[in-house]
Structures are given as C-alpha cells and as structure tokens.
Amino acid sequence: MKKKSTSRGAKQSALIVGVGNYAPEVGKLPAVANDVRAMGDLLASRKGMFTKATTKVLLNSQAKRGSVLNQLKSLFQNAPAEGTVFAYLAGHGMVLGNEYFYLPYDYDRSQPKLSSVPLAELKAMFDATTANRAFLWLDCCHAGGVLRRRSGPDETTIINRTLKAVKGTGKVIVAACKPDQSAYEDSGIGHGLFTDALVRGLRGEAKTTSGEVTAGSLYDFIDQCVTHPSQQPMFFGEQTGRIVLMNHGPRKAASGASSKPSKASKSSKKNPTAVRAKGTWVMLGEDFHLASKVRSHSDGSIDLTLTPHSPESEARIVSLKPRGFSHRGKIRYAADKDACDVEVLEVVNEIERGKPCYTVRLKSGEQTTNQMMEMSVQGLSPDEIAQRRIGRLLFNDPPSTSSSGYGEEQFIENAISGSFSDVKIDGSVIQEIYRLHGESSDWRSFARLKAISMMKASCAIEHVLELTIGPVRASRVKVSFRGVRPQRYANQEPTSIRLDGYCRLE
C-alpha cells in the first residue's frame, strides 16, 4: 500500500476548469461540460496518477473569476518540488490590446479586462511553481460576442509571445486557442476537437509500450489527430524526464472507470480530422499524388497507380499525358527514399470499384553529376560543402560569417546555393512546403519528398537512409537525417552525413 501511495496522492494535483454556459451575446459552448467531466473522471480514475481528493473541477457557475484565480494560485503555489500539477482550462478567449484573456463564467462585457483572467498572469503562476513536473492545457476559442481586432497582432502571435519562454524544466504548456467556435466543436463527437483527441489519448490510445500515457506521448498523439495548421495546438517548454498522467499497464486493458464506451470513444472514428489517406505519396514535377501501387521494372520503367483525391488532383494527373508527338521533357520524380528525373510515357485511365484511377508509366533517366557541385571550395571538401547544402535545405542554415580572405564567403555560398548549377538552393524546402501545403494533413510527407528530390538533384547525397520530420511545436519541427554521399574512390568508404535539428516554419 505504501508503494501505491507514492504514485498517486498528495504530490499529484489537478485543476480542471471549463465554462460553456456563457451569456448568449458571448456564445455558448455546450461541449465544454462533457470535456470537463471526462477530464476529471479520467485523471481521478484508478489508472490516473491523481485522486478524487487532489482533482478539483470548476464547471460553469463554479468557474467565476475569483474562484479560477484562487484555485490556480493554490494549485501552483502549494505543489511540492517533487510533485506533479495538471491544469486544464476550456472556454472562450479573447484579445484586448496586446494581451490574451480567458473568459470566466462571470465575464462582463462592460468591464472586459477586470472580469477576465489574463494569460500573462496565468503564465506567471505557472512559471513560479516549484513542482518539477507541470502540465498546462489551454483549449479556447474566440468569443463570438467580442469584436475581432482589425489591426495588430493576432491571437496566435500574442499567445506565442506570452507563453514562449517557459521558466524551469519539466514544464509543458499546450495552447489550443482557435480563431472561432466552429473549429472547437463537433456535434458528432460531443467534445471539442482537441479535447476529443486528448481524452482518447488519456484513455489509452496515446500509451507507450510500457502502458504509460506521458505528456510527450499525449502531445504526439494529438498532433496525429489534429492536422489542420489553424487548429494545431502550440507546444511550449522543454520536457525533461517523463510527466506521467495515466498508467494503463503493459497489457491491453479496458480504458476508463466504466466498461461502457463513452460517447466520445464511440464517435471518434467519425472525426474527419483523424482520417488518413491510404496509399503512398509520390512527387511528380511540383505536384504530389497518392499512389496505391508503385512498381519498378528492370528496364528502368516505373508504373504508378494513382487515385485522385480531388477534382484538381485528377486534372493534374490528366495533364501528364503526352500530347501527340509533342515531347513533354523530363520532370522530377520522388518516392520513398529515392528521386530521379523521369519521362512520362503514357497515362491510362481506369475505373476501379466505381472510382477513377490512373496508371502512369514513367521512364527513369540516369542521374547526371554536375562537376561544379563536386568541387573543393576555399579549403572545404565536396563532402563538407554537401553537408552545408543539406543543412540549408532542411534547416535553412544561414551562410557562414567566418572569412579568412576576400571573397571567400561568396565562393562558399555560391557552392552551397548551386549558383553554377540548374538546381538552386534558396532555403529550407520544409518551410516552403509548409507555406504551400500546410493546410494538408500530409504536408510532412510532401516536404520529405521534396527534400529528398533536392538533395539528390544537387548531388548532396546518393542514398537517403533516414529523413523524419516531427510534429509542429511552437512553430517549428524537429528534423532527423542520415544519408550516404557518392563514393569518390574505390578504396574508400563513402562519407556518411547525419544531421539533427529544428526547422522554424515562420
């Protein structure tokens, strides 16, 4: 019994706050009540790391400004250094001046600042806690009765500025503050879209192989479920160690305190944001297509079976057809870990299970090496230039500022950017693809293909061993790359390159 009390009890405290029953002019949020009840029940359940005695719930009329501030202050100030604190706030939010506010139950439009909870004050309390494990979740949407600002920073900018510098270690803030109510609720789920993923994750869908739901595994799960950039939560803080929220054990077990599935779990399959397209993404030219089959033949030809995912996608596939005797020329092709120049031989339209699909036959060409891209420059070997080129493509690494002679920087920059080649390296392709396709849940697949294509085309790499792009956190993604350079000498192993870092998306 003593061992059990060390994992659940006074050292773990949770505060769940939710307001949905606002005045009509502000806008009601019926789903918030479900959110708050589900969160409290889960955290205090036998699989949660909290207890009923240490889990405080404030719902609607209980969540007046004074009560919210007092309970938050008590939660963060009274937590022991070895403790864990979990705070969750759901409801309306708004921007006034250059500040963001959470709207409590007794919000008064005639005194907006005096009747609201400043995000900056909440952040200050969070920073001041001595608990070495702290988790803060904000699930807010723009109050319908509050006029939007016509100029100045938007919600995302202000929230990012307020929360970006988290003091201490082991502290994590996830802010899912959305621009409107439609992004918040889905009547088929009964929860906010973010909280639906959060609840499902706590119930066990986000558990690790050891059966624990940690802050890290929970956020990664939410990122997989919530895919639209305007709805993706922002992640702040650097996690050290594990913030364990639930423990389901290593074996599969029924989640929650009741064996009866909840409304959220029943309808989770209906959540459109969690749907993933089936197939493999390939790149043809500047477009990305979903391929149900990819076949490579010994003669160098490649057959793709493409399924249009929209009328625009189908039009782009049809445009690949060779017209009469006209020669379309070569286009860039990328799939999985490889890329090359190809010529489109034919495009055949078929009907499969009542839906159109297209078989596209390609002829791959040999990769030609531009000798100017494989030269030593100002004492830097071709391998070192290639590594800098990859750093530019993936992380937008800036030009070197060191120089030992006149014009050295420009020579090196010309080699990195491909000034003497048809392949120009202007910056991070991950940034570029996010700007163009960030609204798609598959934008990371697109960015990966484009990056592989550019690395191969610029002769920076011959074989890609690994390229992963992580979830968006605080407007950046973690990128890990491993690859092998072309072999220059028969008696020497080719150079391997490994790069890990973060790419900013702004």
XYZ file of C-alpha atoms in Angstrom:
506
model
C 0.000 0.000 0.000
C 2.877 2.337 0.763
C 4.280 1.905 -2.738
C 0.943 2.733 -4.306
C 0.570 5.926 -2.283
C 3.844 7.265 -3.661
C 2.495 7.130 -7.206
C -0.909 8.654 -6.507
C -1.837 11.148 -3.827
C -0.943 14.494 -2.327
C 2.063 15.010 -4.602
C -0.176 14.987 -7.679
C -2.748 17.773 -8.085
C -5.082 18.621 -10.956
C -7.397 21.537 -11.677
C -9.982 21.251 -14.461
C -11.808 24.462 -15.409
C -14.490 24.801 -18.055
C -17.113 27.363 -18.996
C -19.670 26.667 -21.691
C -22.792 28.326 -20.339
C -21.860 31.889 -21.273
C -24.286 34.720 -21.844
C -25.983 34.476 -25.271
C -24.147 37.532 -26.606
C -20.795 35.866 -25.874
C -21.719 32.465 -27.286
C -22.430 29.178 -25.549
C -20.145 26.146 -25.809
C -22.261 23.087 -24.948
C -19.391 20.625 -25.412
C -17.314 22.100 -22.590
C -19.360 20.338 -19.902
C -18.521 16.984 -21.494
C -14.855 17.977 -21.718
C -14.577 18.900 -18.056
C -16.428 15.875 -16.713
C -14.453 13.455 -18.894
C -11.126 15.025 -17.920
C -11.861 14.947 -14.212
C -13.146 11.360 -14.278
C -10.130 10.114 -16.230
C -7.429 11.762 -14.141
C -9.032 10.609 -10.878
C -9.755 7.083 -12.132
C -7.789 4.098 -10.879
C -5.496 4.362 -13.913
C -4.889 8.061 -13.456
C -1.957 9.463 -11.500
C -4.308 11.674 -9.482
C -7.090 11.008 -6.943
C -10.555 12.438 -6.395
C -9.228 14.291 -3.364
C -6.496 16.008 -5.391
C -8.546 16.648 -8.551
C -10.548 19.880 -8.444
C -13.239 20.579 -11.057
C -14.767 24.017 -11.696
C -17.660 23.923 -14.166
C -19.730 26.891 -15.382
C -21.039 28.840 -12.346
C -18.241 27.384 -10.216
C -15.683 28.958 -12.560
C -16.059 32.629 -11.672
C -13.011 34.858 -11.995
C -12.171 34.920 -8.297
C -12.503 31.161 -7.902
C -10.442 30.428 -11.010
C -7.576 32.689 -9.925
C -7.639 31.428 -6.323
C -7.644 27.769 -7.354
C -4.864 28.309 -9.904
C -2.789 30.140 -7.302
C -3.347 27.350 -4.778
C -2.518 24.652 -7.330
C 0.790 26.134 -8.426
C 1.956 27.607 -5.093
C 1.224 24.591 -2.903
C 2.753 21.949 -5.178
C 5.866 20.306 -3.689
C 9.097 20.242 -5.674
C 8.737 16.506 -6.331
C 5.082 16.881 -7.273
C 3.078 16.873 -10.499
C 0.498 19.526 -11.374
C -2.005 19.379 -14.224
C -4.165 22.370 -15.161
C -6.778 22.404 -17.923
C -8.877 25.402 -18.976
C -11.586 25.276 -21.639
C -13.897 28.006 -22.857
C -13.779 31.334 -24.637
C -10.716 33.516 -25.050
C -10.153 36.974 -26.474
C -7.515 39.545 -27.359
C -7.645 43.010 -25.811
C -4.888 45.411 -26.723
C -1.803 43.238 -26.859
C -2.962 40.732 -24.251
C -4.866 37.452 -24.349
C -7.573 36.690 -21.769
C -9.539 33.624 -20.662
C -13.225 34.369 -20.087
C -14.635 33.023 -16.788
C -18.314 32.403 -16.082
C -18.920 35.938 -14.741
C -17.290 37.737 -17.677
C -18.750 41.239 -18.034
C -18.593 42.908 -21.449
C -18.735 46.347 -19.823
C -15.525 45.580 -17.879
C -13.712 43.065 -20.078
C -10.243 43.233 -18.529
C -11.409 43.399 -14.920
C -13.706 40.407 -15.389
C -11.284 38.154 -17.305
C -8.220 36.055 -16.494
C -5.049 37.407 -18.161
C -2.956 34.755 -19.861
C 0.171 36.574 -18.683
C -0.932 36.205 -15.033
C -1.671 32.524 -15.548
C 1.759 32.084 -17.144
C 3.458 33.856 -14.217
C 1.825 31.471 -11.731
C 2.830 28.501 -13.861
C 6.440 29.700 -14.051
C 6.596 30.255 -10.283
C 5.557 26.746 -9.260
C 8.279 24.691 -7.628
C 6.814 21.432 -8.970
C 9.328 19.725 -11.235
C 6.535 18.268 -13.376
C 3.875 20.699 -14.581
C 1.393 20.410 -17.445
C -0.904 23.223 -18.597
C -3.544 22.718 -21.297
C -5.489 25.655 -22.762
C -8.431 24.866 -25.033
C -10.040 28.161 -26.009
C -11.809 29.709 -28.975
C -12.609 33.288 -29.920
C -15.609 34.667 -28.077
C -18.399 35.298 -30.568
C -19.561 38.467 -28.826
C -16.119 40.050 -28.831
C -15.194 42.111 -31.881
C -12.079 40.993 -33.701
C -9.229 43.421 -33.995
C -8.756 44.947 -37.405
C -5.043 45.551 -36.916
C -2.167 44.482 -34.732
C -1.004 41.006 -33.733
C -3.496 38.145 -33.935
C -4.322 35.562 -31.255
C -1.561 33.181 -32.294
C 1.133 35.869 -32.237
C 0.121 37.166 -28.806
C -0.205 33.688 -27.292
C 3.163 32.658 -28.704
C 4.815 35.796 -27.332
C 3.228 35.326 -23.889
C 3.990 31.631 -23.471
C 7.162 31.009 -25.470
C 9.682 31.407 -22.616
C 8.718 28.763 -20.051
C 10.816 29.051 -16.887
C 12.205 25.873 -15.374
C 12.468 22.340 -16.675
C 9.917 19.564 -16.806
C 7.173 22.079 -17.589
C 4.966 21.835 -20.667
C 2.232 24.153 -21.975
C -0.067 23.194 -24.835
C -2.252 26.048 -26.097
C -5.071 25.121 -28.454
C -6.566 28.580 -28.845
C -8.625 28.595 -32.012
C -9.936 31.509 -34.051
C -13.611 30.521 -33.994
C -16.150 28.216 -32.400
C -16.571 26.012 -35.489
C -13.006 24.812 -35.026
C -13.797 23.964 -31.419
C -16.867 21.781 -31.531
C -18.105 18.784 -33.491
C -21.641 17.756 -32.616
C -20.909 14.200 -33.700
C -18.194 13.906 -31.074
C -19.658 15.755 -28.118
C -16.259 17.248 -27.300
C -14.018 19.939 -28.700
C -11.850 18.501 -31.470
C -8.695 18.983 -29.422
C -10.137 17.603 -26.240
C -11.587 14.617 -28.084
C -8.028 13.674 -29.020
C -6.817 14.491 -25.510
C -9.477 12.308 -23.867
C -8.853 9.431 -26.285
C -5.145 9.701 -25.605
C -5.654 9.598 -21.842
C -7.949 6.602 -22.219
C -5.039 4.677 -23.651
C -4.656 5.461 -27.350
C -1.528 7.508 -26.526
C 0.050 4.974 -24.183
C 3.643 3.889 -24.636
C 4.804 0.282 -24.818
C 5.056 0.310 -21.027
C 1.407 1.320 -20.782
C 2.038 4.876 -19.583
C 0.465 7.985 -21.085
C 3.086 10.698 -20.765
C 2.936 14.369 -21.690
C 5.152 13.621 -24.696
C 3.200 10.616 -25.980
C -0.049 12.514 -25.462
C 1.061 15.511 -27.498
C 2.374 13.315 -30.327
C -0.972 11.507 -30.435
C -2.888 14.792 -30.518
C -0.676 16.029 -33.346
C -1.600 12.948 -35.395
C -5.319 13.542 -34.821
C -5.436 17.318 -35.262
C -3.975 18.029 -38.651
C -5.122 21.450 -39.884
C -2.483 24.151 -39.206
C -5.071 26.673 -37.975
C -6.249 24.137 -35.404
C -2.929 22.624 -34.342
C -2.011 23.324 -30.712
C 1.151 25.223 -29.857
C 3.716 23.467 -27.678
C 5.886 25.364 -25.195
C 8.567 24.252 -22.756
C 11.315 21.681 -22.704
C 10.352 18.385 -21.151
C 12.953 16.621 -19.022
C 12.137 13.159 -17.835
C 8.588 11.896 -18.054
C 5.371 13.574 -16.986
C 3.184 10.521 -16.424
C -0.553 11.218 -16.491
C -2.069 7.742 -16.802
C -0.838 4.192 -16.300
C -2.702 1.522 -18.267
C -0.114 -1.179 -17.663
C 1.843 -3.014 -20.372
C -1.127 -5.122 -21.387
C -4.211 -4.059 -23.279
C -6.962 -3.194 -20.827
C -10.350 -1.548 -20.884
C -9.908 2.192 -20.571
C -11.705 4.419 -18.135
C -13.558 3.543 -14.947
C -16.522 2.085 -16.797
C -16.608 -0.799 -19.266
C -19.248 1.015 -21.284
C -17.745 3.066 -24.127
C -18.345 6.785 -23.829
C -19.953 8.913 -26.467
C -16.572 10.332 -27.460
C -14.987 6.938 -27.960
C -17.941 5.683 -29.961
C -17.814 8.565 -32.342
C -14.053 9.007 -32.558
C -13.961 7.113 -35.823
C -16.278 9.735 -37.289
C -13.851 12.552 -36.573
C -12.877 13.832 -40.024
C -9.601 15.291 -38.754
C -8.320 11.847 -37.824
C -8.776 10.334 -41.287
C -5.570 9.388 -43.103
C -5.403 8.822 -46.819
C -4.468 5.274 -47.857
C -1.526 4.751 -50.176
C 1.934 6.177 -50.762
C 2.582 9.777 -51.688
C 4.814 10.395 -54.701
C 6.064 13.601 -56.258
C 5.799 14.301 -59.989
C 7.138 17.670 -61.016
C 5.787 20.150 -58.484
C 2.691 18.080 -57.644
C 2.061 15.344 -55.105
C -0.137 12.340 -55.887
C -1.468 9.420 -53.887
C -0.288 6.111 -55.350
C -1.980 2.857 -54.398
C 0.772 0.940 -56.221
C 4.364 1.700 -57.223
C 6.167 -0.827 -59.436
C 9.776 -0.513 -60.612
C 10.900 -2.700 -63.520
C 14.343 -3.949 -64.532
C 14.305 -1.850 -67.717
C 14.142 1.341 -65.667
C 10.431 1.962 -66.173
C 8.120 2.754 -63.280
C 4.367 2.126 -63.118
C 2.253 4.198 -60.767
C -1.404 3.594 -59.933
C -2.708 6.995 -58.881
C -6.037 7.629 -57.188
C -7.227 11.250 -57.439
C -8.128 12.709 -54.047
C -9.863 15.769 -55.542
C -11.024 17.101 -58.945
C -7.938 19.310 -59.016
C -5.742 16.294 -58.362
C -7.367 14.399 -61.228
C -6.835 17.344 -63.579
C -3.127 17.418 -62.718
C -2.822 13.682 -63.413
C -4.558 14.043 -66.787
C -2.220 16.918 -67.680
C 0.697 14.471 -67.521
C -0.497 12.717 -70.699
C 1.870 13.112 -73.677
C 0.086 15.060 -76.426
C 0.548 13.579 -79.895
C 4.178 13.755 -80.948
C 4.991 16.555 -78.557
C 7.756 15.829 -76.104
C 6.960 16.770 -72.580
C 10.551 16.581 -71.405
C 11.751 15.249 -68.102
C 10.170 16.006 -64.770
C 11.299 15.301 -61.233
C 10.003 12.141 -59.529
C 10.370 11.144 -55.870
C 9.017 8.218 -53.869
C 10.010 6.738 -50.523
C 13.783 7.416 -50.206
C 14.688 7.910 -53.862
C 14.312 10.531 -56.575
C 15.309 10.922 -60.221
C 14.382 12.600 -63.500
C 11.670 10.762 -65.448
C 9.838 10.961 -68.737
C 6.090 10.262 -68.833
C 5.453 7.545 -71.431
C 1.694 7.129 -71.049
C -1.266 7.801 -68.773
C -4.115 5.265 -68.853
C -7.499 5.943 -67.268
C -9.229 3.055 -65.464
C -12.273 2.577 -63.263
C -11.698 0.629 -60.057
C -14.635 -0.085 -57.738
C -16.601 2.680 -59.363
C -13.874 5.279 -58.870
C -11.389 6.650 -61.407
C -7.746 5.672 -61.153
C -4.825 6.204 -63.487
C -1.830 4.093 -64.431
C 1.133 6.329 -65.212
C 4.174 4.752 -66.863
C 7.469 6.540 -66.389
C 10.927 6.043 -67.825
C 13.710 6.951 -65.436
C 16.890 8.581 -66.653
C 20.401 8.415 -65.289
C 21.347 10.930 -62.654
C 23.968 13.217 -64.150
C 26.584 14.749 -61.879
C 27.412 18.425 -62.238
C 31.152 18.551 -61.615
C 30.814 22.124 -60.352
C 28.767 20.723 -57.442
C 31.591 18.317 -56.531
C 34.489 20.745 -56.275
C 36.520 21.748 -53.242
C 35.963 25.407 -52.391
C 38.206 27.579 -50.211
C 39.575 24.598 -48.322
C 36.197 22.901 -47.887
C 35.901 19.419 -49.386
C 32.925 18.375 -51.566
C 31.623 16.382 -48.583
C 31.721 19.460 -46.333
C 30.000 21.569 -48.985
C 27.338 18.866 -49.375
C 26.703 18.815 -45.627
C 26.195 22.579 -45.601
C 23.910 22.271 -48.614
C 21.760 19.714 -46.781
C 21.709 21.972 -43.714
C 20.372 24.787 -45.879
C 17.709 22.552 -47.460
C 16.464 21.100 -44.181
C 17.096 23.774 -41.544
C 17.608 26.961 -43.563
C 21.120 27.252 -42.117
C 22.452 30.767 -42.783
C 25.621 31.497 -44.757
C 28.901 31.256 -42.870
C 30.091 34.508 -41.316
C 33.719 33.446 -40.932
C 36.226 34.502 -43.573
C 39.984 34.301 -43.899
C 40.254 36.101 -47.198
C 38.484 38.479 -49.561
C 35.539 36.865 -51.337
C 35.792 33.540 -49.511
C 32.257 33.704 -48.129
C 30.801 34.367 -51.572
C 32.659 31.439 -53.151
C 31.405 29.099 -50.436
C 27.876 30.486 -50.673
C 27.849 30.002 -54.454
C 28.846 26.365 -53.980
C 26.161 25.743 -51.345
C 23.350 27.501 -53.212
C 24.198 25.967 -56.592
C 24.922 29.184 -58.447
C 26.789 27.157 -61.106
C 24.041 24.549 -61.418
C 20.468 24.232 -62.663
C 19.468 23.264 -59.107
C 19.204 26.361 -56.915
C 19.164 26.090 -53.118
C 17.284 29.159 -51.881
C 16.407 27.956 -48.385
C 14.552 25.283 -46.466
C 12.200 23.191 -48.592
C 10.389 22.261 -45.375
C 9.481 25.914 -44.843
C 8.468 26.199 -48.489
C 6.174 23.163 -48.454
C 4.598 24.191 -45.143
C 3.690 27.572 -46.619
C 2.229 25.955 -49.739
C 0.576 22.847 -48.297
C 0.407 23.402 -44.547
C -3.374 23.026 -44.593
C -2.964 19.378 -45.624
C -2.515 16.675 -43.001
C 0.115 15.146 -45.307
C 2.308 18.207 -45.709
C 5.221 16.497 -43.937
C 5.143 13.683 -46.487
C 5.267 16.308 -49.245
C 8.176 18.128 -47.585
C 10.079 14.887 -47.158
C 9.735 14.002 -50.856
C 10.734 17.482 -52.000
C 13.767 17.477 -49.693
C 14.934 14.084 -50.964
C 14.474 15.252 -54.545
C 16.506 18.409 -53.966
C 19.293 16.595 -52.112
C 19.618 14.066 -54.924
C 19.355 16.640 -57.715
C 22.027 18.840 -56.125
C 24.379 15.835 -55.773
C 24.447 16.331 -51.998
C 23.534 12.719 -51.303
C 23.374 9.393 -53.115
C 21.431 7.238 -50.671
C 18.950 8.509 -48.085
C 18.907 6.231 -45.052
C 16.516 8.244 -42.897
C 14.594 11.501 -43.088
C 11.942 12.195 -40.463
C 10.001 15.398 -39.840
C 8.352 15.653 -36.442
C 5.124 17.343 -35.344
C 4.759 21.125 -35.271
C 5.667 22.519 -31.864
C 5.920 26.254 -31.214
C 6.111 26.950 -34.971
C 8.996 24.562 -35.583
C 9.580 20.896 -36.400
C 12.333 18.502 -35.424
C 14.183 17.001 -38.394
C 16.490 13.974 -38.369
C 18.533 12.987 -41.414
C 21.024 10.229 -42.266
C 22.463 9.623 -45.704
C 25.462 8.461 -47.706
C 27.438 10.551 -50.175
C 28.549 9.257 -53.603
C 31.626 7.047 -53.415
C 34.580 9.047 -54.767
C 37.325 6.425 -54.575
C 37.082 2.648 -54.967
C 39.335 2.020 -51.974
C 37.455 4.336 -49.601
C 34.064 4.031 -47.964
C 31.623 6.780 -48.966
C 31.099 9.566 -46.450
C 28.054 9.366 -44.194
C 26.199 12.508 -43.135
C 23.951 12.798 -40.102
C 22.111 15.977 -39.138
C 19.566 16.580 -36.378
C 17.932 19.874 -35.532
C 14.890 22.089 -35.728
C 13.432 23.928 -38.704
C 11.416 27.044 -37.988
C 8.270 27.330 -40.083
C 7.759 31.084 -39.827
